Short mmCIF file of C-alpha atoms and ligand atoms in Angstrom, two decimals:
data_model
loop_
_atom_site.label_atom_id
_atom_site.label_comp_id
_atom_site.label_asym_id
_atom_site.label_seq_id
_atom_site.Cartn_x
_atom_site.Cartn_y
_atom_site.Cartn_z
CA MET R 92 4.19 27.00 -3.73
CA ILE R 93 4.23 23.26 -4.36
CA GLN R 94 1.22 22.11 -6.34
CA THR R 95 -0.25 18.74 -7.37
CA ILE R 96 1.29 16.80 -10.27
CA ARG R 97 -0.40 17.34 -13.65
CA GLY R 98 -3.45 15.09 -13.96
CA PHE R 99 -3.58 14.53 -10.19
CA ARG R 100 -5.99 16.46 -7.98
CA ASP R 101 -7.45 16.86 -4.53
CA ILE R 102 -11.02 15.89 -3.85
CA LEU R 103 -12.05 18.67 -1.48
CA PRO R 104 -14.40 18.18 1.49
CA GLU R 105 -17.44 19.68 -0.28
CA ASP R 106 -17.01 17.02 -3.00
CA THR R 107 -16.04 14.22 -0.65
CA VAL R 108 -19.58 14.28 0.79
CA LEU R 109 -20.87 13.34 -2.64
CA TRP R 110 -18.13 10.76 -3.27
CA GLN R 111 -18.77 9.05 0.06
CA ALA R 112 -22.51 8.97 -0.64
CA ILE R 113 -21.90 7.36 -4.04
CA GLU R 114 -19.44 4.85 -2.57
CA LYS R 115 -21.89 3.94 0.22
CA THR R 116 -24.77 3.57 -2.24
CA ALA R 117 -22.60 1.33 -4.43
CA SER R 118 -21.32 -0.83 -1.57
CA ASN R 119 -24.84 -1.26 -0.17
CA LEU R 120 -26.02 -2.31 -3.60
CA PHE R 121 -23.15 -4.77 -4.05
CA GLU R 122 -23.90 -6.26 -0.67
CA ASP R 123 -27.58 -6.62 -1.63
CA PHE R 124 -26.34 -8.73 -4.54
CA GLY R 125 -23.99 -10.85 -2.42
CA PHE R 126 -20.67 -9.15 -3.16
CA GLN R 127 -17.89 -8.79 -0.58
CA GLU R 128 -15.28 -6.08 -0.45
CA ILE R 129 -11.65 -6.83 -1.25
CA ARG R 130 -8.79 -4.34 -0.83
CA ILE R 131 -5.79 -4.80 -3.05
CA PRO R 132 -2.42 -3.00 -3.23
CA ILE R 133 -2.00 0.01 -5.49
CA MET R 134 1.35 -1.29 -6.73
CA GLU R 135 2.10 -4.64 -8.35
CA LYS R 136 4.85 -6.25 -10.39
CA THR R 137 4.75 -4.74 -13.90
CA GLU R 138 4.50 -8.21 -15.40
CA LEU R 139 1.00 -8.68 -13.93
CA PHE R 140 -0.44 -5.82 -15.97
CA ALA R 141 1.64 -6.48 -19.08
CA ARG R 142 0.46 -10.08 -19.21
CA SER R 143 -3.20 -9.43 -18.44
CA ILE R 144 -4.07 -6.10 -20.09
CA GLY R 145 -1.87 -6.99 -23.08
CA GLU R 146 1.53 -5.84 -24.36
CA THR R 147 0.05 -4.06 -27.38
CA THR R 148 -2.59 -1.99 -25.60
CA ASP R 149 -2.32 1.78 -25.09
CA ILE R 150 -2.37 1.26 -21.35
CA VAL R 151 0.67 -1.03 -21.29
CA GLU R 152 2.56 0.59 -24.18
CA LYS R 153 2.35 4.18 -23.04
CA GLU R 154 0.22 4.90 -20.01
CA MET R 155 1.60 2.98 -17.06
CA TYR R 156 3.60 4.53 -14.24
CA THR R 157 6.39 1.98 -14.16
CA PHE R 158 9.69 2.32 -12.35
CA PRO R 159 12.38 0.17 -10.79
CA ASP R 160 12.37 0.06 -7.00
CA ARG R 161 15.65 0.33 -5.09
CA LYS R 162 16.53 -3.28 -5.80
CA GLY R 163 15.71 -2.98 -9.49
CA ASP R 164 12.36 -4.84 -9.45
CA LYS R 165 10.00 -3.41 -12.06
CA LEU R 166 6.89 -2.07 -10.36
CA THR R 167 3.76 -0.39 -11.68
CA LEU R 168 1.09 1.79 -10.09
CA ARG R 169 -2.07 -0.11 -10.98
CA PRO R 170 -3.80 1.21 -14.11
CA GLU R 171 -6.88 -0.90 -13.29
CA ALA R 172 -8.04 -3.37 -10.66
CA THR R 173 -9.09 -6.53 -12.50
CA ALA R 174 -5.56 -7.91 -12.87
CA SER R 175 -4.91 -7.46 -9.15
CA VAL R 176 -8.22 -9.02 -8.12
CA VAL R 177 -7.48 -12.00 -10.37
CA ARG R 178 -3.97 -12.26 -8.90
CA SER R 179 -5.44 -12.22 -5.42
CA TYR R 180 -8.07 -14.84 -6.33
CA ILE R 181 -5.30 -17.14 -7.56
CA GLN R 182 -2.76 -16.34 -4.82
CA HIS R 183 -5.24 -17.04 -2.02
CA ASN R 184 -6.82 -20.00 -3.76
CA MET R 185 -10.21 -18.37 -3.22
CA GLY R 186 -11.98 -20.79 -5.51
CA SER R 187 -11.25 -23.71 -3.19
CA SER R 188 -13.83 -22.71 -0.58
CA ASP R 189 -16.48 -21.79 -3.13
CA PRO R 190 -15.76 -21.53 -6.84
CA VAL R 191 -18.17 -18.60 -7.03
CA GLN R 192 -16.68 -15.41 -5.63
CA LYS R 193 -18.27 -11.98 -6.00
CA LEU R 194 -15.91 -9.18 -5.08
CA TYR R 195 -15.92 -5.41 -5.21
CA THR R 196 -13.24 -2.84 -4.60
CA ILE R 197 -13.07 0.95 -4.71
CA GLY R 198 -9.88 2.96 -5.09
CA PRO R 199 -7.44 5.00 -7.17
CA MET R 200 -5.94 3.90 -10.50
CA PHE R 201 -3.11 5.53 -12.44
CA ARG R 202 -2.76 6.07 -16.18
CA ARG R 203 -0.52 8.62 -17.82
CA GLU R 204 -3.11 9.89 -20.31
CA ARG R 205 -3.52 13.42 -21.61
CA PRO R 206 -5.55 15.13 -18.89
CA GLN R 207 -8.86 16.81 -19.78
CA LYS R 208 -12.31 17.13 -18.25
CA GLY R 209 -13.23 13.73 -16.84
CA ARG R 210 -9.79 12.29 -17.60
CA TYR R 211 -7.12 12.26 -14.93
CA ARG R 212 -3.82 10.53 -14.32
CA GLN R 213 -4.98 9.46 -10.90
CA PHE R 214 -8.64 8.53 -11.11
CA TYR R 215 -10.95 6.34 -9.07
CA GLN R 216 -12.86 3.23 -9.95
CA ILE R 217 -15.65 1.25 -8.36
CA ASN R 218 -14.95 -2.34 -9.47
CA ALA R 219 -17.00 -5.50 -9.37
CA GLU R 220 -15.64 -8.91 -10.34
CA VAL R 221 -17.39 -12.29 -10.38
CA PHE R 222 -15.53 -15.60 -10.59
CA GLY R 223 -16.80 -19.06 -11.35
CA ILE R 224 -20.03 -18.39 -13.26
CA SER R 225 -20.24 -19.22 -16.96
CA SER R 226 -23.97 -18.51 -17.26
CA PRO R 227 -25.03 -15.49 -19.33
CA TYR R 228 -27.40 -14.59 -16.48
CA ILE R 229 -24.48 -13.09 -14.58
CA ASP R 230 -23.50 -10.97 -17.62
CA ALA R 231 -27.02 -9.55 -17.65
CA GLN R 232 -27.04 -9.18 -13.89
CA LEU R 233 -23.91 -7.02 -13.89
CA ILE R 234 -25.56 -4.64 -16.34
CA LEU R 235 -28.73 -4.75 -14.21
CA ILE R 236 -26.60 -3.79 -11.17
CA LEU R 237 -25.19 -0.79 -13.05
CA ASN R 238 -28.72 0.15 -14.05
CA GLU R 239 -29.91 -0.13 -10.45
CA LEU R 240 -26.96 1.91 -9.18
CA PHE R 241 -27.87 4.68 -11.60
CA LYS R 242 -31.46 4.54 -10.33
CA ARG R 243 -30.42 4.64 -6.69
CA LEU R 244 -28.29 7.69 -7.45
CA GLY R 245 -31.26 9.41 -9.04
CA LEU R 246 -29.87 9.17 -12.57
CA SER R 247 -31.98 8.07 -15.46
CA GLU R 248 -31.38 6.82 -18.96
CA LEU R 249 -28.43 4.58 -18.66
CA ASP R 250 -27.04 4.13 -22.16
CA ALA R 251 -25.61 0.60 -22.12
CA HIS R 252 -23.71 -0.50 -25.21
CA ILE R 253 -23.09 -4.22 -25.46
CA ASN R 254 -21.16 -6.48 -27.78
CA SER R 255 -19.72 -9.98 -27.93
CA LEU R 256 -16.07 -10.53 -28.81
CA GLY R 257 -16.31 -14.29 -29.26
CA CYS R 258 -14.02 -16.82 -27.67
CA ARG R 259 -10.91 -18.91 -28.32
CA GLU R 260 -12.97 -21.02 -30.75
CA CYS R 261 -14.37 -18.33 -33.00
CA ARG R 262 -11.94 -15.43 -32.53
CA PRO R 263 -9.14 -16.82 -34.80
CA ASP R 264 -11.46 -17.02 -37.82
CA PHE R 265 -12.63 -13.51 -37.24
CA GLN R 266 -9.08 -12.23 -36.82
CA LYS R 267 -8.08 -13.83 -40.10
CA GLU R 268 -10.87 -12.04 -41.93
CA LEU R 269 -10.16 -8.76 -40.16
CA LEU R 270 -6.51 -8.99 -41.14
CA ILE R 271 -7.43 -9.44 -44.80
CA PHE R 272 -9.64 -6.36 -44.52
CA LEU R 273 -6.89 -4.35 -42.78
CA ASN R 274 -4.36 -5.28 -45.43
CA GLY R 275 -6.65 -3.70 -48.01
CA LYS R 276 -6.79 -0.45 -45.98
CA LYS R 277 -3.15 -0.12 -45.10
CA GLU R 278 -2.63 3.32 -46.64
CA HIS R 279 -5.34 4.81 -44.36
CA LEU R 280 -4.14 3.32 -41.10
CA CYS R 281 -2.06 5.14 -38.49
CA GLU R 282 1.42 3.97 -37.52
CA ASN R 283 0.16 2.42 -34.32
CA CYS R 284 -2.42 0.29 -36.13
CA LEU R 285 0.09 -0.78 -38.77
CA ARG R 286 2.51 -1.84 -36.07
CA ARG R 287 -0.09 -3.71 -33.99
CA MET R 288 -2.18 -5.15 -36.76
CA ASP R 289 -0.42 -8.51 -37.26
CA LYS R 290 0.01 -9.24 -33.58
CA ASN R 291 -3.34 -7.99 -32.37
CA PRO R 292 -5.71 -6.91 -35.18
CA LEU R 293 -8.63 -6.36 -32.78
CA ARG R 294 -6.79 -3.34 -31.34
CA THR R 295 -7.23 -1.42 -34.61
CA LEU R 296 -11.00 -1.44 -34.01
CA ASP R 297 -10.41 0.59 -30.83
CA CYS R 298 -8.19 3.21 -32.51
CA LYS R 299 -9.35 6.78 -31.96
CA VAL R 300 -7.47 8.32 -34.94
CA PRO R 301 -10.15 9.77 -37.31
CA SER R 302 -8.59 8.37 -40.52
CA CYS R 303 -8.52 4.88 -38.99
CA ARG R 304 -12.11 5.22 -37.78
CA GLU R 305 -13.22 6.16 -41.26
CA ALA R 306 -11.26 3.38 -42.92
CA LEU R 307 -12.70 0.83 -40.52
CA VAL R 308 -16.40 1.70 -40.80
CA ASP R 309 -17.05 -1.41 -42.87
CA ALA R 310 -14.63 -3.64 -41.01
CA PRO R 311 -15.94 -7.12 -40.26
CA SER R 312 -17.40 -7.44 -36.78
CA THR R 313 -17.05 -10.18 -34.22
CA LEU R 314 -20.84 -10.50 -34.14
CA GLY R 315 -20.79 -11.91 -37.65
CA HIS R 316 -18.35 -14.63 -36.60
CA LEU R 317 -19.62 -15.96 -33.30
CA CYS R 318 -19.61 -19.71 -32.77
CA SER R 319 -22.92 -21.21 -31.69
CA GLY R 320 -21.87 -21.20 -28.02
CA CYS R 321 -21.02 -17.48 -28.10
CA SER R 322 -24.07 -16.66 -30.15
CA ASP R 323 -26.46 -18.45 -27.75
CA HIS R 324 -24.73 -16.79 -24.81
CA PHE R 325 -25.18 -13.33 -26.32
CA GLU R 326 -28.81 -13.99 -27.25
CA THR R 327 -29.59 -14.95 -23.65
CA VAL R 328 -27.88 -11.83 -22.30
CA LYS R 329 -30.00 -9.68 -24.61
CA SER R 330 -33.29 -11.44 -23.95
CA VAL R 331 -32.80 -11.36 -20.17
CA LEU R 332 -32.00 -7.65 -20.27
CA LYS R 333 -35.14 -7.06 -22.31
CA GLU R 334 -37.25 -9.07 -19.89
CA GLN R 335 -35.88 -6.98 -17.02
CA SER R 336 -36.50 -3.74 -18.95
CA VAL R 337 -32.85 -2.69 -19.03
CA ASP R 338 -32.25 -0.57 -22.14
CA PHE R 339 -29.24 -1.41 -24.26
CA THR R 340 -27.81 -0.90 -27.72
CA VAL R 341 -25.85 -3.60 -29.52
CA ASP R 342 -22.62 -1.92 -30.62
CA LYS R 343 -20.47 -4.06 -32.87
CA THR R 344 -17.60 -1.58 -32.63
CA LEU R 345 -17.22 -1.99 -28.87
CA VAL R 346 -13.96 -3.92 -28.46
CA ARG R 347 -12.66 -2.23 -25.26
CA GLY R 348 -9.08 -1.12 -24.61
CA LEU R 349 -7.89 -4.19 -22.72
CA ASP R 350 -6.96 -7.53 -24.26
CA TYR R 351 -8.37 -9.97 -21.73
CA TYR R 352 -12.01 -9.89 -22.84
CA SER R 353 -14.00 -12.67 -24.46
CA ARG R 354 -17.72 -12.94 -25.17
CA THR R 355 -19.81 -10.15 -23.57
CA THR R 356 -18.36 -6.64 -23.31
CA PHE R 357 -20.25 -3.51 -22.32
CA GLU R 358 -19.84 0.17 -21.70
CA ILE R 359 -22.12 2.78 -20.19
CA LEU R 360 -21.80 5.94 -22.23
CA THR R 361 -22.64 9.49 -21.29
CA THR R 362 -22.71 12.83 -23.04
CA ALA R 363 -23.15 14.67 -19.74
CA LEU R 364 -19.44 15.58 -19.62
CA GLY R 365 -19.19 17.13 -23.06
CA ALA R 366 -17.89 14.73 -25.69
CA GLN R 367 -19.26 11.23 -25.40
CA SER R 368 -17.30 9.20 -22.91
CA ALA R 369 -17.66 6.00 -20.93
CA VAL R 370 -18.68 6.19 -17.31
CA ALA R 371 -18.29 2.43 -16.88
CA GLY R 372 -16.97 -0.52 -18.82
CA GLY R 373 -16.53 -4.22 -18.41
CA GLY R 374 -16.97 -7.69 -19.75
CA ARG R 375 -16.10 -11.34 -19.56
CA TYR R 376 -12.54 -12.57 -19.21
CA ASP R 377 -12.91 -16.34 -19.18
CA ALA R 378 -9.33 -17.06 -20.26
CA LEU R 379 -7.52 -14.62 -17.98
CA ILE R 380 -7.37 -16.61 -14.75
CA LYS R 381 -5.71 -19.55 -16.49
CA GLU R 382 -3.37 -17.21 -18.38
CA LEU R 383 -2.19 -15.84 -15.05
CA ASP R 384 -1.37 -19.40 -13.92
CA GLY R 385 -4.61 -19.91 -12.02
CA PRO R 386 -7.26 -22.60 -12.38
CA GLU R 387 -9.55 -22.71 -15.41
CA THR R 388 -12.29 -20.43 -14.06
CA TYR R 389 -14.76 -18.02 -15.56
CA GLY R 390 -14.50 -14.33 -14.82
CA ILE R 391 -16.53 -11.22 -15.54
CA GLY R 392 -16.68 -7.72 -14.11
CA PHE R 393 -16.89 -4.01 -14.62
CA ALA R 394 -15.39 -0.77 -13.43
CA ILE R 395 -17.17 2.54 -12.99
CA GLY R 396 -15.19 5.75 -13.34
CA LEU R 397 -15.99 7.42 -10.04
CA ASP R 398 -14.66 10.86 -11.07
CA ARG R 399 -17.02 10.85 -14.05
CA LEU R 400 -19.94 9.42 -12.12
CA ALA R 401 -19.52 12.07 -9.40
CA ASP R 402 -19.56 14.81 -12.06
CA ILE R 403 -22.76 13.47 -13.57
CA VAL R 404 -24.45 13.13 -10.19
CA ALA R 405 -23.33 16.65 -9.16
CA GLN R 406 -24.88 18.00 -12.36
CA MET R 407 -28.13 16.17 -11.67
CA ILE R 408 -28.28 17.58 -8.13
CA ASN R 409 -27.64 21.08 -9.47
CA ASP R 410 -30.43 20.69 -12.00
CA ILE R 411 -32.82 19.69 -9.21
CA LYS R 412 -31.74 22.71 -7.12
CA MET R 413 -32.24 25.04 -10.07
CA LYS R 414 -35.70 23.64 -10.70
CA LYS R 415 -36.54 24.10 -7.04
CA ALA R 416 -35.29 27.69 -7.11
CA GLU R 417 -37.53 28.41 -10.09
CA ASN R 418 -40.51 27.00 -8.25
CA THR R 419 -40.40 29.05 -5.06
CA ASP R 420 -43.99 28.49 -3.85
CA ARG R 421 -43.21 24.94 -3.07
CA PRO R 422 -42.90 24.10 0.64
CA GLU R 423 -39.38 23.36 1.80
CA GLY R 424 -38.11 19.80 1.43
CA THR R 425 -40.32 18.88 -1.50
CA GLU R 426 -37.74 19.05 -4.26
CA ASP R 427 -38.01 16.46 -7.01
CA ILE R 428 -36.03 13.65 -5.48
CA PRO R 429 -36.07 10.91 -8.08
CA LYS R 430 -37.79 7.66 -7.19
CA ASN R 431 -35.52 5.11 -5.46
CA ALA R 432 -32.89 7.76 -4.66
CA SER R 433 -34.10 8.96 -1.26
CA ASP R 434 -31.40 7.02 0.66
CA PHE R 435 -28.72 8.59 -1.50
CA PHE R 436 -30.14 12.08 -1.06
CA ARG R 437 -30.17 11.58 2.70
CA LEU R 438 -26.46 10.62 2.57
CA VAL R 439 -25.56 13.57 0.43
CA SER R 440 -27.40 16.21 2.45
CA VAL R 441 -25.20 18.76 4.18
CA LYS R 442 -24.55 17.84 7.77
CA SER R 443 -24.64 20.93 9.97
CA PRO R 444 -23.85 20.98 13.71
CA ASP R 445 -26.53 20.01 16.20
CA LEU R 446 -25.07 22.48 18.65
CA PHE R 447 -22.69 25.43 18.67
CA ILE R 448 -21.26 26.41 22.04
CA ILE R 449 -20.35 30.07 22.40
CA PRO R 450 -17.88 30.52 25.24
CA LEU R 451 -17.34 34.08 26.44
CA GLY R 452 -14.27 34.31 28.65
CA GLU R 453 -11.27 32.14 29.56
CA LYS R 454 -12.99 29.85 32.01
CA ALA R 455 -15.86 29.34 29.59
CA ALA R 456 -13.49 28.32 26.78
CA ARG R 457 -12.05 25.47 28.83
CA LEU R 458 -15.52 24.26 29.81
CA ALA R 459 -16.75 24.61 26.21
CA TYR R 460 -13.87 22.37 25.16
CA MET R 461 -14.80 19.78 27.81
CA TRP R 462 -18.53 19.82 27.06
CA SER R 463 -18.16 19.76 23.30
CA SER R 464 -15.79 16.77 23.53
CA GLU R 465 -18.25 14.91 25.75
CA LEU R 466 -21.12 15.74 23.40
CA ASN R 467 -19.09 14.63 20.37
CA ILE R 468 -18.45 11.33 22.10
CA ALA R 469 -22.21 11.10 22.80
CA ARG R 470 -22.73 11.45 19.01
CA ILE R 471 -24.05 15.01 19.16
CA ARG R 472 -22.38 17.04 16.45
CA THR R 473 -21.07 19.94 18.51
CA GLU R 474 -18.83 22.82 17.48
CA THR R 475 -17.33 25.55 19.59
CA ASP R 476 -14.92 28.44 19.09
CA TYR R 477 -11.84 29.37 21.12
CA SER R 478 -11.00 32.61 19.31
CA GLY R 479 -12.35 34.83 22.11
CA ARG R 480 -14.47 36.83 19.66
CA SER R 481 -17.65 38.65 20.70
CA LEU R 482 -21.09 37.11 21.17
CA LYS R 483 -22.29 38.88 18.02
CA SER R 484 -19.56 37.55 15.79
CA LEU R 485 -19.85 34.01 17.19
CA MET R 486 -23.64 34.05 16.68
CA LYS R 487 -22.87 34.93 13.09
CA ARG R 488 -20.52 31.95 12.80
CA ALA R 489 -23.14 29.62 14.35
CA ASP R 490 -25.66 30.92 11.82
CA LYS R 491 -23.30 30.38 8.94
CA LEU R 492 -22.65 26.81 10.04
CA ASN R 493 -26.42 26.38 10.27
CA ALA R 494 -26.26 25.04 13.84
CA ALA R 495 -29.59 23.78 15.15
CA TYR R 496 -28.95 24.98 18.71
CA VAL R 497 -26.62 27.49 20.34
CA LEU R 498 -25.40 27.34 23.93
CA ILE R 499 -24.27 30.68 25.31
CA ALA R 500 -21.76 30.28 28.11
CA GLY R 501 -20.22 33.48 29.49
CA ASP R 502 -18.15 33.51 32.67
CA GLN R 503 -21.06 35.27 34.38
CA GLU R 504 -23.64 32.67 33.26
CA ILE R 505 -21.34 29.95 34.53
CA GLU R 506 -21.07 31.70 37.88
CA ASP R 507 -24.89 32.08 37.99
CA ASN R 508 -25.20 28.41 37.01
CA ALA R 509 -27.64 29.28 34.20
CA LEU R 510 -26.60 28.85 30.58
CA VAL R 511 -28.86 29.78 27.70
CA LEU R 512 -29.64 27.08 25.13
CA ARG R 513 -31.37 28.54 22.09
CA ASP R 514 -33.27 26.67 19.40
CA MET R 515 -32.15 28.57 16.30
CA LYS R 516 -35.24 27.71 14.30
CA THR R 517 -38.03 28.40 16.80
CA LYS R 518 -35.95 30.93 18.83
CA GLU R 519 -37.16 29.21 21.98
CA GLN R 520 -34.75 29.41 24.92
CA TYR R 521 -34.04 26.95 27.70
CA PHE R 522 -31.86 27.24 30.76
CA VAL R 523 -29.36 24.55 31.61
CA THR R 524 -27.14 24.47 34.65
CA ALA R 525 -23.40 24.88 34.23
CA GLU R 526 -22.81 21.81 36.35
CA ASN R 527 -23.15 18.82 34.11
CA PRO R 528 -25.01 20.50 31.22
CA VAL R 529 -24.25 17.60 28.88
CA GLU R 530 -27.01 15.35 30.16
CA GLN R 531 -29.56 18.17 30.10
CA ILE R 532 -28.56 19.04 26.54
CA GLU R 533 -28.87 15.41 25.49
CA THR R 534 -32.40 15.36 26.93
CA LEU R 535 -33.40 18.67 25.38
CA LEU R 536 -32.09 17.60 21.98
CA ASN R 537 -34.05 14.39 22.39
CA ARG R 538 -30.96 12.32 22.16
CA VAL R 539 -31.52 10.15 25.22
P1 HAM A 107 -11.75 0.74 -18.45
O1 HAM A 107 -12.77 0.89 -19.53
O2 HAM A 107 -10.33 0.92 -18.82
O3 HAM A 107 -11.97 -0.70 -17.83
O4 HAM A 107 -12.08 1.72 -17.27
C1 HAM A 107 -13.36 1.74 -16.67
C2 HAM A 107 -13.83 3.16 -16.45
O5 HAM A 107 -12.84 3.89 -15.72
C3 HAM A 107 -14.01 3.97 -17.71
O6 HAM A 107 -15.27 3.72 -18.30
C4 HAM A 107 -13.92 5.39 -17.20
O7 HAM A 107 -15.16 5.82 -16.68
C5 HAM A 107 -12.92 5.27 -16.06
N1 HAM A 107 -11.60 5.77 -16.50
C6 HAM A 107 -10.68 5.14 -17.22
N2 HAM A 107 -9.61 5.93 -17.43
C7 HAM A 107 -9.86 7.10 -16.80
C8 HAM A 107 -9.15 8.32 -16.62
N3 HAM A 107 -7.94 8.50 -17.12
N4 HAM A 107 -9.74 9.32 -15.92
C9 HAM A 107 -10.98 9.16 -15.39
N5 HAM A 107 -11.69 8.02 -15.51
C10 HAM A 107 -11.15 7.01 -16.20
C11 HAM A 107 -11.21 -1.24 -16.84
O8 HAM A 107 -10.42 -0.62 -16.17
C12 HAM A 107 -11.52 -2.70 -16.57
N6 HAM A 107 -10.63 -3.16 -15.49
C13 HAM A 107 -12.98 -2.89 -16.22
C14 HAM A 107 -13.31 -4.31 -15.91
C15 HAM A 107 -13.48 -4.83 -14.68
N7 HAM A 107 -13.46 -5.28 -16.79
C16 HAM A 107 -13.72 -6.39 -16.15
N8 HAM A 107 -13.69 -6.16 -14.87
#
């Protein structure tokens, strides 16, 4: 049997319901905040990622799926979306109509990491990118949007970690001091850090090797070296977040795994999936657009890991179900749906058929096919069954599918021009004629 590639997986229909509900909630939210959707290719020239994410990052050094196409061009399956969105912004000269562009995109990314729970080689991201705004208000607003998304999904306690990485002005001074510090710790650093340290000392601060982490506890931080512009910017981000009651922690160790960031960076951390991991990350990339041969324009954005977010949301829904099961005297439909999340819970609820047609006999099967198609077109979720099984076993199937109504259509009933339509909840029965039953069903189901 041929199976999926390691680190790749299917999202099965029972999970897709949840994924679609999250995607819809996110896109509605983005649209409330004036974002528009952009769809970008999943493959780009390797150079785009190497130049933007950075040659000495883990992603570019060891995680990209890169291969020559038949003509020898070097191509890469996108490991992230920001580089592509920036490329598109430049290529289509988007800034010329309005320098401010707010874009979102949802789709698969590819990184050849070691697979584990919450870490895949094909994973999905919900991305938001904003161009043309230098104001710190937009930095705060992106974190506010993440906070609001969590609320609309019924999640609480977003743990936002924020930091500032400085800019072209203040970064060199900081790097100089960091390098001096690193030189004093050389014997404790891993090979990777030693190799990268001169070219890109900031990368060492993101190293996951325990000996490096220990050696770098007292490393100088960017926060101690911000120029007045960066410092004011960061102060405003923090004060605005406070005023809007968005919780955050300043985390001077948050440098992110991609090289294009300047000033504000942030991550949303979770322990819901076992070891602490990030469910979203982002930041400012004011120099990137110019570096990719575009105009001098500000940029900032984030990406949410949809696989991880879906796991967290699924856990939350399970917890609610468990609580409900413990509290059985409660009337149906009064589970603890968190405030602000009712739209999401409506989207995620299981959609069962409005009607199940049970045909008994050859003639009935053909008519059941015709009627169910017509009803489907009329937006009535109708199922039927052509297996020729008995009334008893098809009633069982209708029950299992949780159909609201059942229409029993045997050859005899068709001949007598009287089909039985049964309300499965109240057990009430109605008769509909076999000639043109669709309209009568629409009326009885209150759909006209
Ligand atoms: P990132 O931190 O590399 O940032 O990825 C963002 C999120 O994608 C992570 O927080 C995580 O939830 C998810 N993620 C990353 N790798 C995996 C994986 N192997 N399996 C499952 N989930 C994963 C970026 O990609 C930036 N482009 C974000 C950004 C947008 N910055 C500015 N604009």
